Coordinates of C-alpha atoms in Angstrom, one line a residue:
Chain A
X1203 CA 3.1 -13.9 5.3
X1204 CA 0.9 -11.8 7.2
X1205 CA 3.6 -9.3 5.9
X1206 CA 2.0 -9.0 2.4
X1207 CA -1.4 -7.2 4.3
X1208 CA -1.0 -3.9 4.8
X1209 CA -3.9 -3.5 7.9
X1210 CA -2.2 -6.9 9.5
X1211 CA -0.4 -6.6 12.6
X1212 CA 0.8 -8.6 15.6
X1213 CA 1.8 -8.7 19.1
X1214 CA 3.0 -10.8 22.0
X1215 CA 6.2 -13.0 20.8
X1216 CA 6.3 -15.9 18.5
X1217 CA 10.0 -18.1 18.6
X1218 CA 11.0 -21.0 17.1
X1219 CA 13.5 -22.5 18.8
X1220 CA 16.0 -19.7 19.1
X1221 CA 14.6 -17.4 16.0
X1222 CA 12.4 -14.5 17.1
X1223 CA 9.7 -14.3 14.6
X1224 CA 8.6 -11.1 15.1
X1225 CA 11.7 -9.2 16.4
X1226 CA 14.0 -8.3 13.5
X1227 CA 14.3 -11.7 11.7
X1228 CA 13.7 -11.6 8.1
X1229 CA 10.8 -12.6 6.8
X1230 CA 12.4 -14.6 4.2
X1231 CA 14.8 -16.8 6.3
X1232 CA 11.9 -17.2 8.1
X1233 CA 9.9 -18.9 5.2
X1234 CA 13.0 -21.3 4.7
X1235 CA 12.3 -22.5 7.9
X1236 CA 8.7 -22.8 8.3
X1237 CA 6.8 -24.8 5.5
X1238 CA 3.8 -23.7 4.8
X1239 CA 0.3 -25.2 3.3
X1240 CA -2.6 -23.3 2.4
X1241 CA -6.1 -23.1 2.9
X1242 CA -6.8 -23.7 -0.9
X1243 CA -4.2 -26.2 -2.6
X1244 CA -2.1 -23.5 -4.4
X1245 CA 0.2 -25.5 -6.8
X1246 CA 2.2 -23.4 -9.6
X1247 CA -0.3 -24.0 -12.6
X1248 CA 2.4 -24.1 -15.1
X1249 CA 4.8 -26.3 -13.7
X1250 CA 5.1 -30.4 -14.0
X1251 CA 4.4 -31.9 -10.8
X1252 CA 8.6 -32.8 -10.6
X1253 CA 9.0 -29.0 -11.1
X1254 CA 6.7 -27.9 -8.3
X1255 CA 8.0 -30.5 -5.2
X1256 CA 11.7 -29.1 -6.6
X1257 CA 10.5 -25.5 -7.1
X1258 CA 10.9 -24.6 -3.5
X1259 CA 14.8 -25.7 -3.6
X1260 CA 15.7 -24.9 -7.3
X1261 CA 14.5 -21.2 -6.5
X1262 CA 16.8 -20.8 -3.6
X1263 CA 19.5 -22.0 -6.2
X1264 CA 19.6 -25.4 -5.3
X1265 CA 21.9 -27.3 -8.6
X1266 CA 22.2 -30.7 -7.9
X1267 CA 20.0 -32.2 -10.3
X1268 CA 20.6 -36.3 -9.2
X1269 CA 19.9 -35.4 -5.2
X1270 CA 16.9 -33.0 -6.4
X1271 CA 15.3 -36.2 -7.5
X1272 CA 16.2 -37.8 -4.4
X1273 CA 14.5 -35.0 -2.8
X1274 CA 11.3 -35.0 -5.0
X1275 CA 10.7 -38.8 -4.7
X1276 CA 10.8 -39.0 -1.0
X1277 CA 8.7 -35.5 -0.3
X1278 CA 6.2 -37.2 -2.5
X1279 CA 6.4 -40.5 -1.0
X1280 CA 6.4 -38.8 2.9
X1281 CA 2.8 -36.8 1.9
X1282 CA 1.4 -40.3 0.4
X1283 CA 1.2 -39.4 -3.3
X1284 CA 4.3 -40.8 -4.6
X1285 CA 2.1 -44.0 -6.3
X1286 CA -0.7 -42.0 -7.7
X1287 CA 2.0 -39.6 -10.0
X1288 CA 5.6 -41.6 -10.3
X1289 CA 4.3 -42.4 -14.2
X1290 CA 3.3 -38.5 -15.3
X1291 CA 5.8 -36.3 -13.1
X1292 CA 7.3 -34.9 -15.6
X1293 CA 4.4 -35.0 -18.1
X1294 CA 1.5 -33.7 -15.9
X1295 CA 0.6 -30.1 -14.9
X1296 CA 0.7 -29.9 -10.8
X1297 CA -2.9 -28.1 -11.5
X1298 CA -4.0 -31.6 -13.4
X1299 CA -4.4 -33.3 -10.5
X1300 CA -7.9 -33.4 -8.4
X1301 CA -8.1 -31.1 -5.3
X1302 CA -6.8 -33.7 -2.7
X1303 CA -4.0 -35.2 -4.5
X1304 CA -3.4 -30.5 -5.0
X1305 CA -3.3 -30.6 -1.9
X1306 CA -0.5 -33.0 -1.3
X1307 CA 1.4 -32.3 -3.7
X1308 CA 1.5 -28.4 -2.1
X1309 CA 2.5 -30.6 1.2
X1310 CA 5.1 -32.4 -0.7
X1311 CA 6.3 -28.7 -2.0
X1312 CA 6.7 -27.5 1.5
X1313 CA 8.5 -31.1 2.7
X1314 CA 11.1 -30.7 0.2
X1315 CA 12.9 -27.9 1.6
X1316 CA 12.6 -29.7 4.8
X1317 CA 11.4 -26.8 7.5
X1318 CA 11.4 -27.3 11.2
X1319 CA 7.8 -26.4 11.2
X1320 CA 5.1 -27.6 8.9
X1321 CA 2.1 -24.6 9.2
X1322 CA -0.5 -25.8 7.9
X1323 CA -4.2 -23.0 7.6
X1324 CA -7.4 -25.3 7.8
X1325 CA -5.9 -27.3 4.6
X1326 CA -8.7 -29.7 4.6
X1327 CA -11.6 -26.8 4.3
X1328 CA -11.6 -26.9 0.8
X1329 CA -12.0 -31.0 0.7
X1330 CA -14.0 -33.7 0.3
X1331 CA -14.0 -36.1 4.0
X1332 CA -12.6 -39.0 1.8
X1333 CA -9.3 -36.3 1.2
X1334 CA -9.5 -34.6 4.1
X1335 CA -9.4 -38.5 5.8
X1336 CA -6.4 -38.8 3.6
X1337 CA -4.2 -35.5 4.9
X1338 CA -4.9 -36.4 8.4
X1339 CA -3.6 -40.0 8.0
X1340 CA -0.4 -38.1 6.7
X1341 CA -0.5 -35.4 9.4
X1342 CA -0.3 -38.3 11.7
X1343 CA 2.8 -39.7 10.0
X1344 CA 4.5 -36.6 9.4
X1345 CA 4.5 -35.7 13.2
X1346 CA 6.9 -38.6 14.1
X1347 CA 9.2 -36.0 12.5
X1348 CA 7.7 -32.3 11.7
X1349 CA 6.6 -30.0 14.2
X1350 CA 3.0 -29.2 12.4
X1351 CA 0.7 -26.5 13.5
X1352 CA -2.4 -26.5 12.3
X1353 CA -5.7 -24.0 12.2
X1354 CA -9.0 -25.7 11.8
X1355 CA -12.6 -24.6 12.3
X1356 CA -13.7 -28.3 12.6
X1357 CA -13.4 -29.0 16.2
X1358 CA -13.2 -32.6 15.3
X1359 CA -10.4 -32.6 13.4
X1360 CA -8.4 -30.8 16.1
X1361 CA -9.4 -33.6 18.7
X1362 CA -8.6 -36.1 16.2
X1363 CA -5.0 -34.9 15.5
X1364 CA -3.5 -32.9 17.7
X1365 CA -2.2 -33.3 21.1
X1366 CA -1.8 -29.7 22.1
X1367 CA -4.7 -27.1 21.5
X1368 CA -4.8 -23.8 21.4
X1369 CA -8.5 -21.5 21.3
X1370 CA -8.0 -18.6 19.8
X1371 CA -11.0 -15.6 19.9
X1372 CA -11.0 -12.6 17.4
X1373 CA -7.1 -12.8 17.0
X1374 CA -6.1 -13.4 21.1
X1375 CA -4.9 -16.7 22.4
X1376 CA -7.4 -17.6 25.3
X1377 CA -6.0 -21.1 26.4
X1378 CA -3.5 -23.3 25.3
X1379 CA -3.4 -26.8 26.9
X1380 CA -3.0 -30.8 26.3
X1381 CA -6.1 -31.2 23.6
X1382 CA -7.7 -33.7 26.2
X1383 CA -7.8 -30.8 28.6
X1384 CA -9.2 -28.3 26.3
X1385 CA -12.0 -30.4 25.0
X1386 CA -12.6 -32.0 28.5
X1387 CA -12.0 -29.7 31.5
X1388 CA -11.2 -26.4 29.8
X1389 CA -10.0 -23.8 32.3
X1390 CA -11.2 -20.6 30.4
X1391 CA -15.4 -20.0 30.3
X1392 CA -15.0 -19.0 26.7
X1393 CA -13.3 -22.2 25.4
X1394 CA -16.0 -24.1 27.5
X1395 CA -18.6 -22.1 25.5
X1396 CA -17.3 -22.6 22.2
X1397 CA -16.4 -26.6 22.6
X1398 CA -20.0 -27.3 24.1
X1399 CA -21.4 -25.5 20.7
X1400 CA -22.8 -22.6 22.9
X1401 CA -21.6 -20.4 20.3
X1402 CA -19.7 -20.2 16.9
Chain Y
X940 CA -15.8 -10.0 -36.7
X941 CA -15.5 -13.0 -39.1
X942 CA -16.9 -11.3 -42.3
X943 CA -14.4 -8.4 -43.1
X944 CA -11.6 -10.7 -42.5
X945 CA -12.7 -12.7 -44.5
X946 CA -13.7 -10.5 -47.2
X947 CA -10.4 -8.7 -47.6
X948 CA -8.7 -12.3 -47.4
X949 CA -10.5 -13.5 -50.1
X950 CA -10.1 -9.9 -52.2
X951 CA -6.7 -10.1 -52.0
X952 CA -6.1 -13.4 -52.5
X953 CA -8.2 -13.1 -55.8
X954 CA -5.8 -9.9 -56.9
X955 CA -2.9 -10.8 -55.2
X956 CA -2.3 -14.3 -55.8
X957 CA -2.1 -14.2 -60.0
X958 CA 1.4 -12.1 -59.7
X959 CA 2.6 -14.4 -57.3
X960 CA 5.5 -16.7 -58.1
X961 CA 9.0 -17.4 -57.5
X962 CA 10.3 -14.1 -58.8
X963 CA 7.8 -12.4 -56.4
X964 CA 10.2 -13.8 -53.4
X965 CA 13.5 -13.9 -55.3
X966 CA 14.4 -10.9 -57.0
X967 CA 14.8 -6.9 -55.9
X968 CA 12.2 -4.4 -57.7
X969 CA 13.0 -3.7 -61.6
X970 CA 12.8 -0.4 -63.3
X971 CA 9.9 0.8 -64.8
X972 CA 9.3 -0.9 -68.3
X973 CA 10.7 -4.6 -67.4
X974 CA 9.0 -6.8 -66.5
X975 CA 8.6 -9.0 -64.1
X976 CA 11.0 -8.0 -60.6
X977 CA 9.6 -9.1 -56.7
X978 CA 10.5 -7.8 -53.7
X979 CA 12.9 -10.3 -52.0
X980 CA 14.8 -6.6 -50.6
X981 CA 11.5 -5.6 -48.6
X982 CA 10.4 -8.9 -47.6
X983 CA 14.4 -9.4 -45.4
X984 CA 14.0 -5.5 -44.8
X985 CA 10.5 -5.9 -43.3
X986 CA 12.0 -8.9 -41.1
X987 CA 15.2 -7.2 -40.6
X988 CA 13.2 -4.1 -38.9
X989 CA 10.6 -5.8 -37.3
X990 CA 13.9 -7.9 -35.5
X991 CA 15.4 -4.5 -34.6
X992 CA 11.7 -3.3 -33.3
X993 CA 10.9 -6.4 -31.2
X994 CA 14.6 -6.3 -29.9
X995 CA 13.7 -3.1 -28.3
X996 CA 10.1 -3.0 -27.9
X997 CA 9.7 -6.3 -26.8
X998 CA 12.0 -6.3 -23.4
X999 CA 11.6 -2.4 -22.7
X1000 CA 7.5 -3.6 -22.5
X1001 CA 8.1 -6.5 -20.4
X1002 CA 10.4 -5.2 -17.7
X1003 CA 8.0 -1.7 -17.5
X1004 CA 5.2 -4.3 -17.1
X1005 CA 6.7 -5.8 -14.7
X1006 CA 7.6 -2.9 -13.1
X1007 CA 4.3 -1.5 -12.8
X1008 CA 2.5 -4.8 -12.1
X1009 CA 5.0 -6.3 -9.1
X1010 CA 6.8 -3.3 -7.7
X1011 CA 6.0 0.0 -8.6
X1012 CA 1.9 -0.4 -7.3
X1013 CA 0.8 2.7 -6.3
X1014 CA 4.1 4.4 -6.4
X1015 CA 4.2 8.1 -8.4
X1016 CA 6.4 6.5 -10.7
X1017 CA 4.2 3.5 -11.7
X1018 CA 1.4 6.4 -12.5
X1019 CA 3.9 8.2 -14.4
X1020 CA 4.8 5.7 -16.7
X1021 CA 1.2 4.3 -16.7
X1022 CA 0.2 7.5 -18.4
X1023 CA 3.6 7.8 -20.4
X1024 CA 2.4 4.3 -22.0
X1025 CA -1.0 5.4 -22.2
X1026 CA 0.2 8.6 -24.5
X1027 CA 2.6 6.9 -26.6
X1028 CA 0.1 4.3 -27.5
X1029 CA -2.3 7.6 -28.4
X1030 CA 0.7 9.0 -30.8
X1031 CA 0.1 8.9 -34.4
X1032 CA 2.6 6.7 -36.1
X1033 CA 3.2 9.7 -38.1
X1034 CA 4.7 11.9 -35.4
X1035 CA 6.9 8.9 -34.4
X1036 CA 7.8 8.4 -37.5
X1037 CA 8.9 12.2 -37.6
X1038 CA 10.5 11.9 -33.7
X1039 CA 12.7 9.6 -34.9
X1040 CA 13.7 11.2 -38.0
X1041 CA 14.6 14.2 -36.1
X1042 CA 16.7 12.1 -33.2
X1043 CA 18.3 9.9 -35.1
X1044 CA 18.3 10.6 -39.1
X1045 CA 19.4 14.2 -39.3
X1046 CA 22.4 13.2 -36.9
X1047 CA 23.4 10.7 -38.8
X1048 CA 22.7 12.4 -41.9
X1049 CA 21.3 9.5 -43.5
X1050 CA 18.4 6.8 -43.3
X1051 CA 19.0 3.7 -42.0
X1052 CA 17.0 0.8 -41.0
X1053 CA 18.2 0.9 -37.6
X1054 CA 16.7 3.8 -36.9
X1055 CA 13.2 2.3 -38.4
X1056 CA 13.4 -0.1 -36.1
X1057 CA 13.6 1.9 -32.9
X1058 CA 10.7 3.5 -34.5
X1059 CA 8.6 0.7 -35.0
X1060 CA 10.4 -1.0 -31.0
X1061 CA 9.1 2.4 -29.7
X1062 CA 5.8 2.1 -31.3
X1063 CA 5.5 -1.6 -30.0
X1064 CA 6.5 -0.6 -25.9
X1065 CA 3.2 0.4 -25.1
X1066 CA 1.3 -2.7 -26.1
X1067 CA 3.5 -4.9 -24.7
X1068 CA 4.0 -2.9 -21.2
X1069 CA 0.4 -2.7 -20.5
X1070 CA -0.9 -6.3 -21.7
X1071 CA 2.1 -7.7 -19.5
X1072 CA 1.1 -5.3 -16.7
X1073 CA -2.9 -6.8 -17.0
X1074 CA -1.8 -10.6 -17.5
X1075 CA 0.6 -10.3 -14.5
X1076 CA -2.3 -8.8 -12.2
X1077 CA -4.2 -11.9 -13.0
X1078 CA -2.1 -14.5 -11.5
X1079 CA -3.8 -15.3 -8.4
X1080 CA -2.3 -14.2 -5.3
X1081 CA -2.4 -17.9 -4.0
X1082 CA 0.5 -18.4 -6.5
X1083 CA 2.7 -15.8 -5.2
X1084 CA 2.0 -17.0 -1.8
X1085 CA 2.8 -20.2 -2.8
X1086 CA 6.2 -19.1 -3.8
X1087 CA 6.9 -16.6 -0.8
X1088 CA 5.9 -19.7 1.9
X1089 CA 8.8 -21.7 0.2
X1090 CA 11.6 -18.7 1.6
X1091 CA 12.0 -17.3 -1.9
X1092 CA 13.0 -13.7 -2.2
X1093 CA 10.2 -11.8 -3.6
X1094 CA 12.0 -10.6 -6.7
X1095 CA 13.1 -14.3 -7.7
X1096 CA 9.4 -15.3 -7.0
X1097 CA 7.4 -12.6 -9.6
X1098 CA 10.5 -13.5 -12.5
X1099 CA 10.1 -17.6 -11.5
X1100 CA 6.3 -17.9 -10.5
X1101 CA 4.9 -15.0 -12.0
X1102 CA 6.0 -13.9 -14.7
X1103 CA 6.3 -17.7 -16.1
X1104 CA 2.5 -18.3 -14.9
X1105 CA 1.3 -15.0 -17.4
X1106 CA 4.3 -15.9 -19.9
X1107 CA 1.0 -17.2 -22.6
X1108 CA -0.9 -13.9 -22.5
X1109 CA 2.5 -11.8 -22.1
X1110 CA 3.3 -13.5 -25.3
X1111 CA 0.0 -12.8 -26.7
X1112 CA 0.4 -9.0 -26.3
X1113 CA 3.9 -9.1 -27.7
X1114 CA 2.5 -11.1 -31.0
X1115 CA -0.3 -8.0 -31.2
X1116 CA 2.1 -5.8 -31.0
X1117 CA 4.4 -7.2 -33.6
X1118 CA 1.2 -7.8 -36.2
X1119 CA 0.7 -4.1 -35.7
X1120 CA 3.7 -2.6 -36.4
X1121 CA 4.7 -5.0 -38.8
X1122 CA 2.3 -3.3 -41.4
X1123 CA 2.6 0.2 -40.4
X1124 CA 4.1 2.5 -43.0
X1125 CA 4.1 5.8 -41.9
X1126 CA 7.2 5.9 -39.5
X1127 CA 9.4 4.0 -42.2
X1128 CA 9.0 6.8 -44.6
X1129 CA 11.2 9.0 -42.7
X1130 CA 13.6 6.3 -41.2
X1131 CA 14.1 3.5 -43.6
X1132 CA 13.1 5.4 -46.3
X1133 CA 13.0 2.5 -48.3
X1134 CA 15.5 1.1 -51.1
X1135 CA 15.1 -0.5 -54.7
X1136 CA 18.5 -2.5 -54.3
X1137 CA 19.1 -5.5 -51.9
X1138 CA 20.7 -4.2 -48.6
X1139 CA 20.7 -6.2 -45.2
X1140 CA 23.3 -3.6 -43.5
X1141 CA 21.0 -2.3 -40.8
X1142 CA 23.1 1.0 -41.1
X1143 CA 21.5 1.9 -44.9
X1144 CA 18.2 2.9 -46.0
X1145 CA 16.2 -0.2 -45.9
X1146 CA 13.1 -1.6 -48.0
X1147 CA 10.3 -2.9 -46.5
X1148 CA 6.8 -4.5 -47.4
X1149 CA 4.5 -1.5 -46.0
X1150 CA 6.9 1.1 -48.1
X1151 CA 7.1 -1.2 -51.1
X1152 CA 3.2 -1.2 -51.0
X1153 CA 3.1 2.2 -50.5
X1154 CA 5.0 3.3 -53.4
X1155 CA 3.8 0.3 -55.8
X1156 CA -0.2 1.2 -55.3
X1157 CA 0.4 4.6 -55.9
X1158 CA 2.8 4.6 -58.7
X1159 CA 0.8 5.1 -62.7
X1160 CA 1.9 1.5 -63.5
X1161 CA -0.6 -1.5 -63.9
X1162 CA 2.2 -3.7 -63.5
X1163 CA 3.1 -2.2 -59.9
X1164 CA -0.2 -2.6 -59.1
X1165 CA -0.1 -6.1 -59.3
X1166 CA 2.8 -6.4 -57.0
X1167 CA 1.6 -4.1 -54.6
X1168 CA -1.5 -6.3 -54.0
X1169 CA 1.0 -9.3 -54.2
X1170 CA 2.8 -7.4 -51.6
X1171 CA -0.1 -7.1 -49.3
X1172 CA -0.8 -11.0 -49.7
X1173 CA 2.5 -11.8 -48.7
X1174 CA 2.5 -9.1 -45.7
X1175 CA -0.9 -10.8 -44.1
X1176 CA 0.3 -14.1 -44.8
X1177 CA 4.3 -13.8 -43.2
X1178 CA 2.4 -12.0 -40.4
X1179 CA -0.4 -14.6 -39.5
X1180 CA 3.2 -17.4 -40.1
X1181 CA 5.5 -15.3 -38.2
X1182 CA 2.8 -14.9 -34.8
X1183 CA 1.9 -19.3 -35.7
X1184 CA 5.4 -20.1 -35.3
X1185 CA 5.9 -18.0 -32.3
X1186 CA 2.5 -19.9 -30.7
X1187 CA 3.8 -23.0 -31.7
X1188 CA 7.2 -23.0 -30.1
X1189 CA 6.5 -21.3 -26.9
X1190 CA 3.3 -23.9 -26.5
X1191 CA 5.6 -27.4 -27.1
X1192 CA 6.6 -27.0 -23.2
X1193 CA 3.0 -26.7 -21.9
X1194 CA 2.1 -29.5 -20.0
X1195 CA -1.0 -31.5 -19.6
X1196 CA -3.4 -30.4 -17.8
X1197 CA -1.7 -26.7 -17.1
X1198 CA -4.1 -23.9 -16.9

């Protein structure tokens, strides 16, 4: 994505299992298997809520319209918002819904295509703690069987969900370790400083 | 805003509206001395151009739009026909009007309505191509980020996401479009020429509304007159009928809630 920023660039190696990110893959079948959520839920305005869990698959020509609502039903039901839309999903605007249950739904979107890795960019910054409660209840369920990585500011939540962490410092990866390591016995003195509060 | 409109609403409706009837919308124009006559020929040969117009005008806007919104940015090309666009929308209808005749009438050695309507299509391009180019820049990038994190190839993305997101105010430009060359006169004159009999071959001199009007409010006859201000009526009121409809069936699939 960071493709789409002209000043952007990156080194060091990023694979996924045996797909070299940065090393002459394309950036598209890269996409298809990473799912991605955003820091501000980013559903497509105009479509029905149906239309934006199946839009990931009916735009890569996906035509089998009784397994597409196979497809929707579960990705809504795995990111815990299948109840609170079954009645409108055809009837409702994706941008109707209230920024939590956006946010969701923009999981949902990325589930359906079923990547390997779910990226997901500080998705709670832009929620309230009763939503942001809500997605980490799901990131906990989804990591039985997703791969999620996740960038957070909030310290807390990282403790609370993951169990690696990684501190990164003006774009370079300073330590990566168990998360009990990292916010217990950190090996680096600039993790240390940034997990006591010294700075940032 | 509100008061001209109104006012020349109300005007013509009070001069208009008395030489209205079924005639008006059933029969072709009648010599000189009868009475009575409409001008069913010019109100098909107004829709018949306008079709031809917005058959060229409306996807030659779109796809430039979209060219200069999605893929040309910043490329020499995009400038080119930024300005091109910019120009044509400067020409006076006039000049097209002449353009054309030269292209396309003296070649053929006769007028047609075809060749109105590239005149009037041509006349509409610029409208469209920029208003499309504007709406598509205001789709928030989130959207198109949103589409290129699901592993869809950019060009599918701006025609699926994009394009369908802006599809109310691309719409919105082509309606302006349409409403403004569907009254314009001056590039007919040389290209549809206009025609007293009914004709809905695309490949003969054609009559239409603005013409009609045209010829009617000059003519020495108070009886032409009268039409020609019926004429204008009827012009506003399949314009404002023509860009409703259009609204209404392109808004029956917006869904609750959609912004």
């Amino acid at each position: 994505m960071h493709e789409t920023v002209p000043e952007a660039h990156a080194t060091g190696r990023v694979r996924i299992g045996d797909l070299d990110v940065y090393n002459g893959t394309s950036a598209v079948a890269i996409r298809r298997r990473i799912g991605m959520v955003f820091q501000k839920p980013n559903p497509f305005p105009t479509m029905s809520i149906y239309d934006n869990v199946a839009a990931g698959l009916k735009l890569n020509g996906f035509r089998e319209h009784k397994r597409l609502d196979d497809i929707v039903e579960r990705s809504l039901k795995l990111s815990a918002l299948w109840d609170e839309v079954k009645d409108n999903l055809k009837k409702k605007s994706g941008a109707s819904l209230s920024g939590g249950q956006q946010q969701r739904l923009c999981i949902a979107r990325a589930l359906a295509v079923q990547p390997e890795v779910l990226l997901m960019d500080e998705p709670c910054s832009a929620l309230d703690p009763i939503s942001t409660g809500k997605i980490e209840e799901l990131i906990f369920q989804l990591k039985e069987s997703f791969t999620i990585v996740i960038v957070t500011h909030n310290m807390q939540q990282a403790s609370r969900v993951a169990e690696f962490t990684g501190f990164f410092l003006l774009g370079e990866l300073i330590e990566f370790d168990k998360t009990e390591r990292i916010f217990t016995t950190p090996s680096d003195k600039r993790t240390e400083d940034y997990i006591t509060g010294r700075f940032g | 805003m509100i008061a001209p409109l109104v006012a020349i609403f109300v005007y013509l409706i009070y001069k208009g509206a008395v030489s209205l009837n079924l005639d008006f919308f059933t029969r072709n124009p009648v010599p000189v001395g009868e009475l009575g006559g409409g001008m069913a020929n010019a109100i098909v040969g107004s829709a018949i151009l306008l079709g031809v117009g917005s058959l060229i005008g409306v996807p030659v806007g779109i796809s430039g739009g979209i060219f200069l919104a999605e893929f040309g940015r910043g490329s020499r090309l995009a400038t080119a026909i930024r300005f091109t666009a910019d120009v044509l929308n400067g020409v006076p209808s006039i000049v097209m009007g002449i353009a054309i005749y030269s292209l396309i009438v003296v070649p053929q050695k006769h007028f047609s309505a075809l060749s109105g309507g590239v005149a009037l299509g041509i006349m509409m391009i610029p409208t469209v191509c920029r208003t499309t180019e504007e709406m598509l820049l205001m789709v928030p990038h989130a959207v198109r980020e949103a589409a290129l994190a699901l592993g869809v190839p950019n060009w599918r993305s701006v025609l699926a996401i994009t394009v369908k997101t802006a599809s109310p105010g691309i719409i919105t430009g082509c309606m302006l479009a349409f409403a403004r060359v569907a009254g314009e006169t001056a590039p007919l004159i040389f290209t549809a020429f206009g025609n007293s009999n009914w004709t809905v071959n695309p490949n003969e001199a054609m009559a239409a509304l603005p013409l009609q009007i045209y010829v009617y409010a000059l003519s020495p006859y108070d009886e032409w007159h009268k039409l020609a201000w019926a004429g204008s009526l009827v012009l506003i009121v399949l314009i404002v009928a023509a860009v409703s409809l259009v609204r209404y069936v392109t808004s029956r699939g917006v869904l609750k809630g959609a912004s």
